[in-house]
PDB file of C-alpha atoms in Angstrom:
ATOM      1  CA  MET E  14      18.032  -0.891 -38.152  1.00 57.00           C
ATOM      2  CA  VAL E  15      19.120   1.645 -35.521  1.00 63.00           C
ATOM      3  CA  ASN E  16      15.736   1.495 -33.810  1.00 78.00           C
ATOM      4  CA  LYS E  17      15.857  -2.307 -33.657  1.00 81.00           C
ATOM      5  CA  ARG E  18      19.376  -2.208 -32.168  1.00 81.00           C
ATOM      6  CA  ALA E  19      18.224   0.299 -29.518  1.00 79.00           C
ATOM      7  CA  GLN E  20      15.302  -1.955 -28.619  1.00 82.00           C
ATOM      8  CA  ILE E  21      17.612  -4.962 -28.228  1.00 80.00           C
ATOM      9  CA  MET E  22      20.019  -3.004 -26.028  1.00 78.00           C
ATOM     10  CA  ALA E  23      17.161  -1.693 -23.855  1.00 77.00           C
ATOM     11  CA  HIS E  24      15.816  -5.221 -23.470  1.00 77.00           C
ATOM     12  CA  LYS E  25      19.250  -6.502 -22.395  1.00 74.00           C
ATOM     13  CA  ARG E  26      19.587  -3.718 -19.802  1.00 72.00           C
ATOM     14  CA  ARG E  27      16.164  -4.490 -18.326  1.00 72.00           C
ATOM     15  CA  ARG E  28      16.920  -8.216 -18.247  1.00 71.00           C
ATOM     16  CA  ASN E  29      20.262  -7.697 -16.501  1.00 68.00           C
ATOM     17  CA  ALA E  30      18.948  -5.081 -14.082  1.00 71.00           C
ATOM     18  CA  ARG E  31      18.845  -6.071 -10.433  1.00 79.00           C
ATOM     19  CA  LYS E  32      17.268  -4.553  -7.385  1.00 83.00           C
ATOM     20  CA  LYS E  33      19.408  -2.252  -5.310  1.00 85.00           C
ATOM     21  CA  THR E  34      20.343  -3.281  -1.808  1.00 92.00           C
ATOM     22  CA  TRP E  35      19.532  -0.998   1.132  1.00 92.00           C
ATOM     23  CA  LYS E  36      23.150   0.212   1.234  1.00 93.00           C
ATOM     24  CA  GLU E  37      23.007   1.206  -2.443  1.00 92.00           C
ATOM     25  CA  LEU E  38      19.945   3.452  -2.004  1.00 92.00           C
ATOM     26  CA  SER E  39      20.352   7.206  -1.798  1.00 94.00           C
ATOM     27  CA  PRO E  40      19.472   8.921   1.497  1.00 95.00           C
ATOM     28  CA  MET E  41      16.298  10.349  -0.083  1.00 97.00           C
ATOM     29  CA  ALA E  42      15.246   6.893  -1.300  1.00 94.00           C
ATOM     30  CA  LYS E  43      15.792   5.502   2.202  1.00 95.00           C
ATOM     31  CA  PHE E  44      13.788   8.379   3.707  1.00 97.00           C
ATOM     32  CA  GLY E  45      10.940   7.786   1.233  1.00 97.00           C
ATOM     33  CA  THR E  46      10.882   4.066   1.934  1.00 95.00           C
ATOM     34  CA  ILE E  47      10.790   4.581   5.699  1.00 97.00           C
ATOM     35  CA  THR E  48       8.094   7.266   5.377  1.00 97.00           C
ATOM     36  CA  ALA E  49       5.915   5.020   3.199  1.00 96.00           C
ATOM     37  CA  ALA E  50       6.312   2.169   5.692  1.00 96.00           C
ATOM     38  CA  ILE E  51       5.312   4.407   8.612  1.00 97.00           C
ATOM     39  CA  VAL E  52       2.227   5.659   6.747  1.00 96.00           C
ATOM     40  CA  GLN E  53       1.235   2.110   5.769  1.00 96.00           C
ATOM     41  CA  LEU E  54       1.610   0.763   9.305  1.00 96.00           C
ATOM     42  CA  SER E  55      -0.270   3.745  10.746  1.00 96.00           C
ATOM     43  CA  LEU E  56      -3.187   3.169   8.375  1.00 96.00           C
ATOM     44  CA  LEU E  57      -3.192  -0.544   9.185  1.00 97.00           C
ATOM     45  CA  PHE E  58      -3.147   0.134  12.935  1.00 97.00           C
ATOM     46  CA  ALA E  59      -5.916   2.751  12.691  1.00 97.00           C
ATOM     47  CA  ALA E  60      -8.155   0.473  10.611  1.00 97.00           C
ATOM     48  CA  GLN E  61      -7.636  -2.542  12.873  1.00 97.00           C
ATOM     49  CA  ARG E  62      -8.308  -0.448  15.976  1.00 97.00           C
ATOM     50  CA  ASP E  63     -11.425   1.063  14.421  1.00 96.00           C
ATOM     51  CA  ILE E  64     -12.750  -2.393  13.509  1.00 97.00           C
ATOM     52  CA  SER E  65     -12.156  -3.562  17.080  1.00 96.00           C
ATOM     53  CA  HIS E  66     -13.935  -0.626  18.688  1.00 96.00           C
ATOM     54  CA  ARG E  67     -16.785  -0.044  16.223  1.00 94.00           C
ATOM     55  CA  PRO E  68     -20.024  -2.032  16.688  1.00 94.00           C
ATOM     56  CA  ALA E  69     -20.739  -4.552  13.931  1.00 94.00           C
ATOM     57  CA  GLU E  70     -23.947  -2.685  13.015  1.00 94.00           C
ATOM     58  CA  GLN E  71     -21.868   0.304  11.918  1.00 94.00           C
ATOM     59  CA  ILE E  72     -19.676  -1.724   9.537  1.00 95.00           C
ATOM     60  CA  ARG E  73     -20.746  -2.829   6.071  1.00 95.00           C
ATOM     61  CA  GLY E  74     -20.050  -6.552   5.815  1.00 94.00           C
ATOM     62  CA  SER E  75     -18.117  -8.863   8.086  1.00 95.00           C
ATOM     63  CA  LYS E  76     -15.545  -7.593  10.559  1.00 95.00           C
ATOM     64  CA  THR E  77     -13.371 -10.619   9.769  1.00 95.00           C
ATOM     65  CA  LEU E  78     -13.354  -9.878   6.041  1.00 96.00           C
ATOM     66  CA  TRP E  79     -12.519  -6.227   6.667  1.00 96.00           C
ATOM     67  CA  ARG E  80      -9.667  -7.263   8.979  1.00 96.00           C
ATOM     68  CA  LEU E  81      -8.226  -9.374   6.168  1.00 96.00           C
ATOM     69  CA  ALA E  82      -8.820  -6.651   3.573  1.00 96.00           C
ATOM     70  CA  THR E  83      -6.922  -4.067   5.621  1.00 95.00           C
ATOM     71  CA  LEU E  84      -3.792  -6.209   5.303  1.00 95.00           C
ATOM     72  CA  VAL E  85      -3.522  -5.176   1.637  1.00 94.00           C
ATOM     73  CA  ASN E  86      -1.054  -2.270   1.488  1.00 89.00           C
ATOM     74  CA  PHE E  87      -2.694   1.177   1.394  1.00 90.00           C
ATOM     75  CA  ILE E  88      -5.687  -0.103  -0.588  1.00 95.00           C
ATOM     76  CA  GLY E  89      -7.167  -2.166   2.248  1.00 96.00           C
ATOM     77  CA  PRO E  90      -7.309   0.499   4.975  1.00 96.00           C
ATOM     78  CA  GLY E  91      -8.372   3.123   2.448  1.00 95.00           C
ATOM     79  CA  SER E  92     -11.194   0.897   1.226  1.00 96.00           C
ATOM     80  CA  TYR E  93     -12.312   0.164   4.768  1.00 96.00           C
ATOM     81  CA  PHE E  94     -12.531   3.838   5.734  1.00 95.00           C
ATOM     82  CA  THR E  95     -14.190   4.708   2.409  1.00 95.00           C
ATOM     83  CA  PHE E  96     -16.634   1.821   1.934  1.00 95.00           C
ATOM     84  CA  GLY E  97     -16.665  -0.279   5.111  1.00 94.00           C
ATOM     85  CA  VAL E  98     -17.821   2.276   7.660  1.00 94.00           C
ATOM     86  CA  LYS E  99     -21.487   3.237   7.623  1.00 91.00           C
ATOM     87  CA  ARG E 100     -21.840   7.007   7.807  1.00 86.00           C
ATOM     88  CA  THR E 101     -24.577   8.605   9.856  1.00 81.00           C
ATOM     89  CA  PRO E 102     -26.129  11.887   8.732  1.00 79.00           C
ATOM     90  CA  ALA E 103     -24.640  14.894  10.490  1.00 70.00           C
ATOM     91  CA  ALA E 104     -26.767  16.325  13.274  1.00 60.00           C
ATOM     92  CA  LYS E 105     -27.983  19.880  12.734  1.00 61.00           C
TER      93      LYS E 105
END
């Protein structure tokens, strides 16, 4: 019975929970959010710039599809740099 009551109370708390506003966030939470945004935008910018400057022969697939894929947060630019760019063997 106690376990069931605890489950009901936890469910009510989750249902009534709301997102915090920017003013309600702690300074560390604000710093983390801003840092994540800067990293995301930097990756997006780097991927878009690389697609623009790299010849189509050095990209796996369509440039247009990779441009769209890089718009997906973190995953898109990471996928482009991991799978979209053809690597050439290192010169010895």
